[in-house]
Short mmCIF file of C-alpha atoms and ligand atoms in Angstrom, two decimals:
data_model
loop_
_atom_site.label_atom_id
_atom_site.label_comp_id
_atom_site.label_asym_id
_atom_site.label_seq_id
_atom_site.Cartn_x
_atom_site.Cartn_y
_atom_site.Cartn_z
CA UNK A 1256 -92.65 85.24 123.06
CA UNK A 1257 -95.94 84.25 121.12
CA UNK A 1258 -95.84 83.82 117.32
CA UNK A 1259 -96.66 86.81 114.71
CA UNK A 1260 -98.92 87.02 111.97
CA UNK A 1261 -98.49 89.63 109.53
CA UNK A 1262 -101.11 90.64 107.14
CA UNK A 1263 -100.35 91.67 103.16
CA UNK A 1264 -100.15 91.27 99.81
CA UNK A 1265 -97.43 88.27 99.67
CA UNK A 1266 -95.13 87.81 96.61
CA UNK A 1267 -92.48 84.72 96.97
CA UNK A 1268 -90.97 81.62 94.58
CA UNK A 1269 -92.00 78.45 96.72
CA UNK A 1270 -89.92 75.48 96.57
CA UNK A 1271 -86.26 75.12 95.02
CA UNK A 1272 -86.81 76.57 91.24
CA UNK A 1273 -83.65 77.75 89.14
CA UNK A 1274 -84.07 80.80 87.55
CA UNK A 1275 -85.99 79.34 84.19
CA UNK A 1276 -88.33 77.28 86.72
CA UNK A 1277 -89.43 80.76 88.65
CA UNK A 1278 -92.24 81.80 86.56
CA UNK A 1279 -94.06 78.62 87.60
CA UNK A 1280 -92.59 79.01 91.09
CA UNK A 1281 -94.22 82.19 92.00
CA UNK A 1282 -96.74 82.88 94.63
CA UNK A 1283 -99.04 85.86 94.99
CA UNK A 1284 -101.19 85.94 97.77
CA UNK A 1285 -103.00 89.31 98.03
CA UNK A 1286 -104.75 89.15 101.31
CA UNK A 1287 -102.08 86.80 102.59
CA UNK A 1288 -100.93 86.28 106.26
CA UNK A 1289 -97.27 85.21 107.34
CA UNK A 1290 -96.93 83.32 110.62
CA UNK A 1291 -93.93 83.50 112.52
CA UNK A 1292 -93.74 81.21 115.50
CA UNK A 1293 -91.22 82.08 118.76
CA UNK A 1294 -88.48 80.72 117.11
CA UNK A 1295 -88.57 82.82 114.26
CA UNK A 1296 -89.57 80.41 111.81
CA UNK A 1297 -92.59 80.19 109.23
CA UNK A 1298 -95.58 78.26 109.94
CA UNK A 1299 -98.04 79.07 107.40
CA UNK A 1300 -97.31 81.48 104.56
CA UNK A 1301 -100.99 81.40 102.75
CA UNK A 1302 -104.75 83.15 102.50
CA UNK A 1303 -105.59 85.27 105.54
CA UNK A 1304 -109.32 83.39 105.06
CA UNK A 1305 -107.53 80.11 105.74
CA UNK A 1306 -105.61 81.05 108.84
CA UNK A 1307 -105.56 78.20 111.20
CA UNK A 1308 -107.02 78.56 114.55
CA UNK A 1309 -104.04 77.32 115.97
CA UNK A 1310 -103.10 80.67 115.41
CA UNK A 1311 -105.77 82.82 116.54
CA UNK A 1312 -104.06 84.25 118.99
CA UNK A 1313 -100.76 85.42 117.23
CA UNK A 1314 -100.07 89.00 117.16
CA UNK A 1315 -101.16 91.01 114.36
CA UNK A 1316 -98.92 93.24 112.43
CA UNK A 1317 -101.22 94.57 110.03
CA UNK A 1318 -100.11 95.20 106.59
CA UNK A 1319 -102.84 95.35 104.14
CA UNK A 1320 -102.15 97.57 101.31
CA UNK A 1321 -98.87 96.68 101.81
CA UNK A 1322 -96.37 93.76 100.38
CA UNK A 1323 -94.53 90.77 101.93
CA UNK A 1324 -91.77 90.15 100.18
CA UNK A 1325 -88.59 87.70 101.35
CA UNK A 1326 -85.20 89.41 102.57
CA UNK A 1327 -83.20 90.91 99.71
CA UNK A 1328 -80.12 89.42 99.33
CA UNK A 1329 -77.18 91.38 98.39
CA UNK A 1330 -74.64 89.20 97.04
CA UNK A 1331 -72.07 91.57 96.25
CA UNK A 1332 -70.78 94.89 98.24
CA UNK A 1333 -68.40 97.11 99.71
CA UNK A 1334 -68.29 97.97 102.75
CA UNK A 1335 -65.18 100.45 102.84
CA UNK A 1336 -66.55 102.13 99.41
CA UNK A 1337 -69.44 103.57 102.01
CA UNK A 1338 -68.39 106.84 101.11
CA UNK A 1339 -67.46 105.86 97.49
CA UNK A 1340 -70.24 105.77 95.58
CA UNK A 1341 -70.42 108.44 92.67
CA UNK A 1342 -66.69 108.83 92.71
CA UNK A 1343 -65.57 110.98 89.70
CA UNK A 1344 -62.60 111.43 87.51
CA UNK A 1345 -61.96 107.58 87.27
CA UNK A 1346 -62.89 106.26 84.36
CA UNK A 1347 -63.11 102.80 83.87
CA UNK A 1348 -62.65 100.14 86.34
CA UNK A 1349 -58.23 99.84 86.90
CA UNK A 1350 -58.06 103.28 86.55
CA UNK A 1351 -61.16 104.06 88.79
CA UNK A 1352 -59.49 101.32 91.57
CA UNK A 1353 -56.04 103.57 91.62
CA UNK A 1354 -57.69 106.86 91.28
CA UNK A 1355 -60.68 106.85 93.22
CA UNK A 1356 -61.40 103.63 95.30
CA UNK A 1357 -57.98 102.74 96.70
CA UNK A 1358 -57.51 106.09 98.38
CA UNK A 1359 -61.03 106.18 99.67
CA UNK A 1360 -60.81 102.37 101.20
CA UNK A 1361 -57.15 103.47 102.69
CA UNK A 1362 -58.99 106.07 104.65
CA UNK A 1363 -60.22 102.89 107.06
CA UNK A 1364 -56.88 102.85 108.38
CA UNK A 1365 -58.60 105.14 110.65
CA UNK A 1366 -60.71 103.20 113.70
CA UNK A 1367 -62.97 106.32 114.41
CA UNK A 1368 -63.38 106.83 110.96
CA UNK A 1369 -64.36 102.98 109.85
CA UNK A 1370 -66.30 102.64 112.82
CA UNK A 1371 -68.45 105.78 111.97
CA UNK A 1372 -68.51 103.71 108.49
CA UNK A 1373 -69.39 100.76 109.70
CA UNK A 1374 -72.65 102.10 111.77
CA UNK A 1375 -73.54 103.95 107.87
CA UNK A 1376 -72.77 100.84 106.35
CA UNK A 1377 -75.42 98.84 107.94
CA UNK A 1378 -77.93 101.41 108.27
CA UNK A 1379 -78.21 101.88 104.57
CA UNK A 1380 -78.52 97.96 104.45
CA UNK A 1381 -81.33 97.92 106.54
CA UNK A 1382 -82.95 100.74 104.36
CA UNK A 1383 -83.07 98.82 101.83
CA UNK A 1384 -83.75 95.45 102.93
CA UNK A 1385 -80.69 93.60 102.27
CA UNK A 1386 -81.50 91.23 105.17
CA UNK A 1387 -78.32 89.00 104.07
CA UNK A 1388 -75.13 90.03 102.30
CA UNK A 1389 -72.16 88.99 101.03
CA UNK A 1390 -70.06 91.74 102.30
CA UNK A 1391 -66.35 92.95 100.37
CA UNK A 1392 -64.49 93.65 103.60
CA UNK A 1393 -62.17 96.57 104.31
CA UNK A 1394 -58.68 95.56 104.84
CA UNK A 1395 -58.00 96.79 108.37
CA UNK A 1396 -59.05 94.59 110.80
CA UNK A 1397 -60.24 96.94 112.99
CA UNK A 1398 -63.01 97.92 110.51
CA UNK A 1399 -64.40 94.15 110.07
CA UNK A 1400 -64.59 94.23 113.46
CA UNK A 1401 -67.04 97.27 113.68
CA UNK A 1402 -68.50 95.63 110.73
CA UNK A 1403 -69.31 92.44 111.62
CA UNK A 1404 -70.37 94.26 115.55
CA UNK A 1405 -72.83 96.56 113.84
CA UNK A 1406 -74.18 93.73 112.22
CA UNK A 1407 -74.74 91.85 115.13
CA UNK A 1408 -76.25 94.75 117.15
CA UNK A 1409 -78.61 95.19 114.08
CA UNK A 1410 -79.40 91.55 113.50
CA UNK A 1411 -78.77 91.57 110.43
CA UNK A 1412 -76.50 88.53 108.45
CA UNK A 1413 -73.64 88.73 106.91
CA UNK A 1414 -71.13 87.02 104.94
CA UNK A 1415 -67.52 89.11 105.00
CA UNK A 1416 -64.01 88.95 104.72
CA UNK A 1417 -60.69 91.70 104.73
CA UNK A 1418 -59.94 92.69 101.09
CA UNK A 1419 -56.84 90.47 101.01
CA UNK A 1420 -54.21 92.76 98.19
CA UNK A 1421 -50.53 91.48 98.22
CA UNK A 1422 -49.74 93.75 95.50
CA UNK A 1423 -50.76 97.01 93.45
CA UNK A 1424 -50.24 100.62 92.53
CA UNK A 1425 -48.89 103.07 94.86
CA UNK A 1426 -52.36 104.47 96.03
CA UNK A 1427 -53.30 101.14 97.18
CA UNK A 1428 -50.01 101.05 99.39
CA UNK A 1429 -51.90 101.27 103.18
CA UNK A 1430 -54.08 98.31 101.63
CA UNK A 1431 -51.29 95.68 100.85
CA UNK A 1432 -49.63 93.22 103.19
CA UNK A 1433 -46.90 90.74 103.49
CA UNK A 1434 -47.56 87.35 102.47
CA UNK A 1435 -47.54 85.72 105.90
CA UNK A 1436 -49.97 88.60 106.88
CA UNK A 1437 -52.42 88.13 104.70
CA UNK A 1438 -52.75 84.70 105.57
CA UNK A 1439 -52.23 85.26 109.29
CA UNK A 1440 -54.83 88.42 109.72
CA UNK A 1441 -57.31 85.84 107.29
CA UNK A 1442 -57.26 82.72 109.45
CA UNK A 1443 -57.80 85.22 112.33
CA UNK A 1444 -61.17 86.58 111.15
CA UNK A 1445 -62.16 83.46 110.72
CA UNK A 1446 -61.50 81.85 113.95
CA UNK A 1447 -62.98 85.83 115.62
CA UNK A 1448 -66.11 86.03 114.05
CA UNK A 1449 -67.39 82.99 111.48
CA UNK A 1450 -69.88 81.63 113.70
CA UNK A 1451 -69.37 83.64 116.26
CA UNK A 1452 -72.84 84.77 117.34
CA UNK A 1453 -73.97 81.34 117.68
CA UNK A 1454 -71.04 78.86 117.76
CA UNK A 1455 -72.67 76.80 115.04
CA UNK A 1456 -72.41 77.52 110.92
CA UNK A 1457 -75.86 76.24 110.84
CA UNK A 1458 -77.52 78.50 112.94
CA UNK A 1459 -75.22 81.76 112.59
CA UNK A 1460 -76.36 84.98 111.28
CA UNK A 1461 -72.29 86.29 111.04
CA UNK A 1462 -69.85 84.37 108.58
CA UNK A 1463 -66.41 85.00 107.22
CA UNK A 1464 -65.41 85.02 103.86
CA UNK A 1465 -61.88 84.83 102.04
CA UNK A 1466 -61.57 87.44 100.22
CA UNK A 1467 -58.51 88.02 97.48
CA UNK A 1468 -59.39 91.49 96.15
CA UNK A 1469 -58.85 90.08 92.55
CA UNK A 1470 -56.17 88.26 90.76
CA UNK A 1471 -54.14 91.28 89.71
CA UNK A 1472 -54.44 92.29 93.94
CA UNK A 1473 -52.52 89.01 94.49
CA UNK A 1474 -49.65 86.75 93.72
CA UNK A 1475 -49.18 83.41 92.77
CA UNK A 1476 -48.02 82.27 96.27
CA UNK A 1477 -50.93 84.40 98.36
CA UNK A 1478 -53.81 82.31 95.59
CA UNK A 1479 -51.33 78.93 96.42
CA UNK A 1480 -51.44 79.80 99.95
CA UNK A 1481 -55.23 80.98 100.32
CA UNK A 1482 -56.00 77.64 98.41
CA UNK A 1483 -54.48 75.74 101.19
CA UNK A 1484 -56.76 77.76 103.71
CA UNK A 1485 -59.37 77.52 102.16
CA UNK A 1486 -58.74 73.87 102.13
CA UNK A 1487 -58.38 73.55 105.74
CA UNK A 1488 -61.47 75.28 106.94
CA UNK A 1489 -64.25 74.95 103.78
CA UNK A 1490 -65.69 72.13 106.13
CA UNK A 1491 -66.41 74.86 108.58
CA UNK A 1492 -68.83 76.34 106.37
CA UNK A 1493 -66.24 79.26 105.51
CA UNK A 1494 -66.85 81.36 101.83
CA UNK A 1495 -64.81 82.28 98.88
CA UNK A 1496 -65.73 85.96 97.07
CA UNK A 1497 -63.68 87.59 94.67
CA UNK A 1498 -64.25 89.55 91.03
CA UNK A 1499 -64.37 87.77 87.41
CA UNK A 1500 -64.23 89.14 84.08
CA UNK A 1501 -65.42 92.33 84.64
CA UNK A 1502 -63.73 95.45 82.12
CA UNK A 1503 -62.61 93.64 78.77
CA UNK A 1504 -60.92 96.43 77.11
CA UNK A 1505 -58.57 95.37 74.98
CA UNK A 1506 -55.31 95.16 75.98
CA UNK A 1507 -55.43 97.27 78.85
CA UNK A 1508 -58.35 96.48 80.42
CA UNK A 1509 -58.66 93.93 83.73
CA UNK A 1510 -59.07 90.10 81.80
CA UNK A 1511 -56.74 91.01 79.32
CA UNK A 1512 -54.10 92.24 81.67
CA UNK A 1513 -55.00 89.55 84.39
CA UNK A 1514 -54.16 87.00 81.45
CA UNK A 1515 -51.08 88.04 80.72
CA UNK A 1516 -49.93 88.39 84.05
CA UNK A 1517 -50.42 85.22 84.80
CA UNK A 1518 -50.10 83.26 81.63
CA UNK A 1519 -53.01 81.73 81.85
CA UNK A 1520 -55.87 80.54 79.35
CA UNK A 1521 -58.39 82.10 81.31
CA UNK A 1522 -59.27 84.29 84.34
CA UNK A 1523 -61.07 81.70 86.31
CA UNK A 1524 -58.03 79.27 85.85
CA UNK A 1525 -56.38 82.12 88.68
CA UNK A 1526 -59.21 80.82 90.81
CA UNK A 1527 -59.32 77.61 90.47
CA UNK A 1528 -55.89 75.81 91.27
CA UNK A 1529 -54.30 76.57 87.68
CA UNK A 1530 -52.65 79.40 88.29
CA UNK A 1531 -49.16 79.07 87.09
CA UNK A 1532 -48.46 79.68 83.12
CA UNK A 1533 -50.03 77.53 80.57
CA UNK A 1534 -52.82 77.23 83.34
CA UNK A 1535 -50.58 74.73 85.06
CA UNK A 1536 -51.72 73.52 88.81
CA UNK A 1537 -49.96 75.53 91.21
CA UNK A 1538 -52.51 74.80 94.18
CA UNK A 1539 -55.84 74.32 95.30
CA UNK A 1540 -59.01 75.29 93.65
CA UNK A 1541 -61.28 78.23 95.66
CA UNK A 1542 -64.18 76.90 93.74
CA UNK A 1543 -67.69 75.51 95.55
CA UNK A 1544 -70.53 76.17 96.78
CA UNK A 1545 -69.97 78.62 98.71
CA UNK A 1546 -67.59 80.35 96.59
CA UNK A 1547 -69.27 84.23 94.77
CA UNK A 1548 -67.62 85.48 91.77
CA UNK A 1549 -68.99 88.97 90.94
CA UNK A 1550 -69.72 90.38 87.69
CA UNK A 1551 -68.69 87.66 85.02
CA UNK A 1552 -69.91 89.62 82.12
CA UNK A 1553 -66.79 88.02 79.85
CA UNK A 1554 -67.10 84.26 80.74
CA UNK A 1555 -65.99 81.69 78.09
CA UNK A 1556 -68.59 79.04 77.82
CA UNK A 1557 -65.53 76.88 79.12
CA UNK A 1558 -65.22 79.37 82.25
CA UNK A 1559 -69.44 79.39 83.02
CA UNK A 1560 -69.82 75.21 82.82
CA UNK A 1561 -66.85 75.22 85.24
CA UNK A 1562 -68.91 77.52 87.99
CA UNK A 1563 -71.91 75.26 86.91
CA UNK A 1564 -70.02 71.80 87.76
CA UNK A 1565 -68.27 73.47 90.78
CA UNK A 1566 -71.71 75.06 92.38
CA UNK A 1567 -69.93 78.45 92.19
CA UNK A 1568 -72.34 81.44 91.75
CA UNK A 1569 -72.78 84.61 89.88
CA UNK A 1570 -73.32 87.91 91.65
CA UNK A 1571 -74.55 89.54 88.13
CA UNK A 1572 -74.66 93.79 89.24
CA UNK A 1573 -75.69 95.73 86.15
CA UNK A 1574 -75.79 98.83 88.02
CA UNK A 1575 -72.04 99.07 88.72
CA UNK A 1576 -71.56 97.47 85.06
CA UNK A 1577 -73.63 100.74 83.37
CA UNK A 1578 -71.63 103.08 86.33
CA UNK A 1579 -68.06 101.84 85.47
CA UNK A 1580 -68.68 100.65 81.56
CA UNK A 1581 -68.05 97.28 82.04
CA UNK A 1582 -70.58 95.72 79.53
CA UNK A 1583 -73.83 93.43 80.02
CA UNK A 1584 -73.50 90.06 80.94
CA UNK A 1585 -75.11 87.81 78.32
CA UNK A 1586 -78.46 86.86 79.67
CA UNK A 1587 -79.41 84.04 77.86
CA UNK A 1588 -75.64 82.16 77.28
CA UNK A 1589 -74.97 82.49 80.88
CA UNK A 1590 -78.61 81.23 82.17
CA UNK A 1591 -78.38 78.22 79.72
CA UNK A 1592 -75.14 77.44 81.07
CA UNK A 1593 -76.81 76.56 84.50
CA UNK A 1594 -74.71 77.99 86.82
CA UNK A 1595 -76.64 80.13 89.24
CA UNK A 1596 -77.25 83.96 89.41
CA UNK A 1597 -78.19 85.89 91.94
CA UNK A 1598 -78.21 90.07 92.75
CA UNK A 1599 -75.83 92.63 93.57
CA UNK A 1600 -75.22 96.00 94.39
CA UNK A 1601 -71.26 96.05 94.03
CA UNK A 1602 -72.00 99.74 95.86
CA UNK A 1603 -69.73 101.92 95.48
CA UNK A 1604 -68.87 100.53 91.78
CA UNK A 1605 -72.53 100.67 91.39
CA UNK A 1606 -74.12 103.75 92.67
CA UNK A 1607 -77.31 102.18 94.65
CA UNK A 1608 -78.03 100.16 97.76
CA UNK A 1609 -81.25 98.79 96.78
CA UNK A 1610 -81.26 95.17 95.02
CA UNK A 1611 -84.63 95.99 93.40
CA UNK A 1612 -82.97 99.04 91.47
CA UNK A 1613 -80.42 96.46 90.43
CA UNK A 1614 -83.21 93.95 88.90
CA UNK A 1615 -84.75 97.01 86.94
CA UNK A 1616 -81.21 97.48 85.80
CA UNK A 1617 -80.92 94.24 84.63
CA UNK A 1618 -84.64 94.01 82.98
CA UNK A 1619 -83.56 97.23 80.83
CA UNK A 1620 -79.56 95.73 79.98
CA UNK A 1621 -80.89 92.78 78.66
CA UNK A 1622 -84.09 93.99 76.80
CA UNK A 1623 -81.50 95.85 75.45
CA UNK A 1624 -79.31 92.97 74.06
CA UNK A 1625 -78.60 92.71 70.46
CA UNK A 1626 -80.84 90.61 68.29
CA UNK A 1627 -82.14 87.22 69.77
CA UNK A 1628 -80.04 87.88 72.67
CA UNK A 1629 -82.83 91.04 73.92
CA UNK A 1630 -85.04 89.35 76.46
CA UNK A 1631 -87.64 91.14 78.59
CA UNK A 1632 -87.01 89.23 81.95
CA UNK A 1633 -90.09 88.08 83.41
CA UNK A 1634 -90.50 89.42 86.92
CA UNK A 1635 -90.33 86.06 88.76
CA UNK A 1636 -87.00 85.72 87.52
CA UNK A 1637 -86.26 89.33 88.81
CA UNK A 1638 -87.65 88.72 92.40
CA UNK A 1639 -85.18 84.65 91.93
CA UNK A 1640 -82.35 87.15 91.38
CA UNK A 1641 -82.78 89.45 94.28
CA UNK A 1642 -83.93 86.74 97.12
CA UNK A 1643 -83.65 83.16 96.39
CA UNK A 1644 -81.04 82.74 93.85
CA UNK A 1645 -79.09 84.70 96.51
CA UNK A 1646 -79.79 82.89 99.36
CA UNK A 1647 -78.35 79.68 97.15
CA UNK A 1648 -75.58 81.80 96.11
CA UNK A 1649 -74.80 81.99 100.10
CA UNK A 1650 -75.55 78.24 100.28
CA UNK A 1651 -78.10 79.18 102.63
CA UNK A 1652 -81.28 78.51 100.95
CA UNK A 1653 -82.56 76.01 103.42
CA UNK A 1654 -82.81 78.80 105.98
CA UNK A 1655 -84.32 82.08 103.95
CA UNK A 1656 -85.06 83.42 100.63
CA UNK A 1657 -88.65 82.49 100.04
CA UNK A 1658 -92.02 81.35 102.42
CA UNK A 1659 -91.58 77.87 102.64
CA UNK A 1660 -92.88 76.56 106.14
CA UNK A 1661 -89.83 75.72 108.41
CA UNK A 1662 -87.79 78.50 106.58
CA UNK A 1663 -86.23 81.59 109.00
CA UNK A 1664 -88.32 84.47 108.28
CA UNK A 1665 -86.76 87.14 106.83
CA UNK A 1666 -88.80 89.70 104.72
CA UNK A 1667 -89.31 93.03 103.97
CA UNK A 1668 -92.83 95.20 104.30
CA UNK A 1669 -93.14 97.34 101.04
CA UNK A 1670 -95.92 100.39 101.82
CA UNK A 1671 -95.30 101.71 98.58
CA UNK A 1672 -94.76 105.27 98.70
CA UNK A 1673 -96.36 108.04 96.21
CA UNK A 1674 -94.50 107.28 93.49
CA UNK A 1675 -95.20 103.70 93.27
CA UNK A 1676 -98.74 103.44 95.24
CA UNK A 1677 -99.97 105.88 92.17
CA UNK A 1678 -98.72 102.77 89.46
CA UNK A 1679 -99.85 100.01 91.82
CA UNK A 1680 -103.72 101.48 92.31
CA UNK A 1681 -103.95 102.87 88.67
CA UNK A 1682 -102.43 100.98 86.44
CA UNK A 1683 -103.90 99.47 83.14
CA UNK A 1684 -103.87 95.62 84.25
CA UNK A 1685 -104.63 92.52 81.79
CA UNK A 1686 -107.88 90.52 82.34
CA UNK A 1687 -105.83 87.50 82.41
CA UNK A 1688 -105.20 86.88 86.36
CA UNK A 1689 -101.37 85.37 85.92
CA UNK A 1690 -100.44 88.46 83.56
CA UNK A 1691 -102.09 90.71 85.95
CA UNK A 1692 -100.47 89.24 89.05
CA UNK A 1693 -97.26 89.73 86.47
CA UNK A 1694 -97.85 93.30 86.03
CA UNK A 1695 -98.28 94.20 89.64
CA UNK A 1696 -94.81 92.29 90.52
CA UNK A 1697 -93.15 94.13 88.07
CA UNK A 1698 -94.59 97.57 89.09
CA UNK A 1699 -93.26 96.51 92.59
CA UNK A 1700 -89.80 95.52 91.67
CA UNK A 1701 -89.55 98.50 89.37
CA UNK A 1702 -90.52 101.34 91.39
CA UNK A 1703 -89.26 100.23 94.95
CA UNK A 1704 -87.31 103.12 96.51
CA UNK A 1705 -85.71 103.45 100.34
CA UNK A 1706 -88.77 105.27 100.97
CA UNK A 1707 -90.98 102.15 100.46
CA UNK A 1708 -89.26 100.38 102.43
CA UNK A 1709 -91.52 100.11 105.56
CA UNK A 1710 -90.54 97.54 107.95
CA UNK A 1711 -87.24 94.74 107.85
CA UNK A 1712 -87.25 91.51 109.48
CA UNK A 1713 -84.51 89.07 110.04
CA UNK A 1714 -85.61 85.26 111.70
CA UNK A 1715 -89.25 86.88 112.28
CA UNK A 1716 -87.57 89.69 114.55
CA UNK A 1717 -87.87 93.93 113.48
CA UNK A 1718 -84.33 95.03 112.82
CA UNK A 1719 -83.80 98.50 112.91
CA UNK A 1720 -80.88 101.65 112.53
N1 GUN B 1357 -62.19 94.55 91.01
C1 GUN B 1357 -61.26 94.63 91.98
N2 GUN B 1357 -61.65 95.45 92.96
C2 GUN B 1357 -62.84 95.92 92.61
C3 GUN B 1357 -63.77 96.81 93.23
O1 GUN B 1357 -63.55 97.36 94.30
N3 GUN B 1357 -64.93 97.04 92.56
C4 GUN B 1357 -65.21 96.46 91.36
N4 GUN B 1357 -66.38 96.72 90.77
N5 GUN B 1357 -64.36 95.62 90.77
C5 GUN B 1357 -63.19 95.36 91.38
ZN1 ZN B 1358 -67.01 94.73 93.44
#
């Protein structure tokens, strides 16, 4: 194999910014060329003029009039709500769960029928770019393993783990186990498929997550014994992803009802060790780095400076928030508490698979914000939310999630369809070449559909349906 160049119009953050620091992190290249060596790594990510002659002889993908974006990263999704999205007659999210979502995910008990999921599941991914996710898993083993199969015969990555529900309603029956199950069918996903394409954390595309559905799917001795997994194998590189303060309504609603169940003084307590009443230690904290809480629109400050000091992350997904009423997640308090945010499509709670229609969501939410709290997102923290804040959501971002020489190269080729080329050719743009270059990002990240989405690569190599 010889290395790659690929010509177009690159947009990336260089270097490690947070989300306040990507403004002054962003790089726009517009006849830019992307060199991908044998190994699938990047070797010059700069002006097509100033290719280096060592590389004369790559092979040319050409590009121009196109965009080089990295990988979207979806930090948050379902696979068995493939068939879910749009689901009516549910209301907000508990009732939605018993009424629509538990019957549909029960429906994987099935093999033929998850597998047939499974091969939709990562197709649609691969439509829209998600080059790495961090995948809600179905309960039935079977199904993570057509899952995580697909998504090794794609060549994709993935982070994923069963739904793991101890308790619940009656129409989430087929999903719940025993206590020693849930444990026992856990520890075997991990030990079938985290690593398992390359027999090194460090170099795998396939991961395994632990995944308690959330605290009102579990019991105090499945979070006491999960804590003690987690403990055993977190130096194996293995993930924690759950759901946090997501539907406030009073009294009924999910934080309310997860507090009294427990007794606790808040929801994140449940994660984090101190999960007996009073917030008393009962076990061990699924906290870290690796470690995804989705949604988080009703944080305490106490609750965000906890996932700051712990290096958990955010998966913020306005588009399921708008789709199942669950409120906007303060912009500007949860930014300034520095614990990091990244994209995702919580499909089928939200009712799209592309990240970029989940960063327009988010620019119009929190222009939208009352008073001082409205801010029109600049689109370099848009495209931080949607690659590289999710790549160090994944506690990958040393491999992917922007251009930085060395880095595995994963990216997506935008040919902007009608729709968008009309915007991207036409449109009014300022004198000024940053707020131009501003403008033109935004368009991009705005008006990106499935159908723009030309080409996917994952470590420099096409993946395709
Ligand atoms: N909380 C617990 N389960 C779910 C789910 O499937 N979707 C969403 N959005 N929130 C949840
Ligand atoms: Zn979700």
């Amino acid at each position: 194999m010889t290395a790659h160049v690929h010509f177009g119009h690159i947009f990336h953050l260089a270097g490690r910014p947070t989300v306040t620091e990507a403004i002054d992190a962003l790089v726009s290249i517009p006849d830019g060329a992307l060199v991908v060596g044998d190994d699938g790594k990047i070797l010059f990510a700069g002006e097509r003029a100033q290719l280096p002659d060592r590389h004369a002889s790559a092979t040319v993908h050409d590009h121009r009039g196109g965009y080089l974006l990295p990988g979207f990263v979806d930090t948050h999704i379902h696979f068995p709500q493939t068939y879910a999205g749009d689901s009516y007659g549910g209301g907000q999210l508990l009732e939605w769960l018993t009424l629509c979502i538990f019957p549909s995910e029960s429906k994987f008990a099935d093999p033929e029928f998850a597998t047939r999921a499974a091969v939709e599941f990562t197709r649609r991914r691969i439509a829209a770019g998600s080059t790495a996710a961090m995948v809600f898993g179905s309960a039935f083993p079977h199904a993570q393993d057509a899952l995580f199969g697909q998504t090794l015969k794609a060549g994709l990555r993935i982070v994923s783990g069963r739904g793991i529900q101890t308790r619940g309603p009656e129409s989430a029956r087929p999903l719940i186990t025993s206590e020693q199950d849930a444990i026992r069918l856990t520890r075997a996903e991990i030990d079938k498929w985290h690593a398992a394409d390359t027999g090194d954390v460090d170099t795998a595309l396939l991961h395994v997550a632990i995944v308690p559905r959330f605290s009102l799917s579990v019991t105090t001795e499945t979070l006491r014994n999960l804590g003690e997994l987690y403990h055993e194998v977190r130096d194996r590189g293995v993930y924690v992803h759950s759901h946090l303060n997501e539907n406030n309504r009073p009294g009924t609603g999910e934080v309310d009802t997860t507090k009294q169940d427990y007794q606790v003084d808040s929801y994140l307590d449940t994660y984090d060790g101190k999960f007996l009443p009073g917030s008393a230690v009962g076990g061990k904290s699924l906290l870290g780095r690796r470690t995804i809480l989705a949604h988080c629109v009703h944080c305490t400050d106490a609750e965000l400076a906890r996932m700051a000091e712990t290096g958990t992350s955010i998966s913020h997904c306005p588009v399921s928030q708008l789709f199942l009423g669950s409120g906007t997640m303060p912009w500007k308090r949860t930014v300034a508490s520095g614990v990091n945010i990244a994209a995702g499509t919580d499909f089928g709670g939200g009712d799209e698979w592309l990240i970029p229609r989940v960063l327009g969501d988010a620019f119009k939410q929190h222009i939208t914000e009352p008073g001082d709290d409205g801010v029109s997102m600049h689109p370099a923290e848009m495209l931080f939310l949607g690659t590289l804040g999710g790549a160090r959501a994944l506690d990958m971002e040393d491999r992917f999630g922007n251009f930085d020489l060395g880095k595995e190269a994963d990216f997506v080729v935008v040919r902007p369809a009608d729709a968008l080329a009309g915007p991207l050719r036409n449109a009014v743009r300022a004198d000024e070449a940053d707020l131009a270059r501003d403008q033109t990002l935004f368009t991009l990240l705005m008006g990106i559909r499935e159908s723009s989405i030309a080409e996917v690569y994952v470590r420099g190599n096409r993946v395709t349906a």
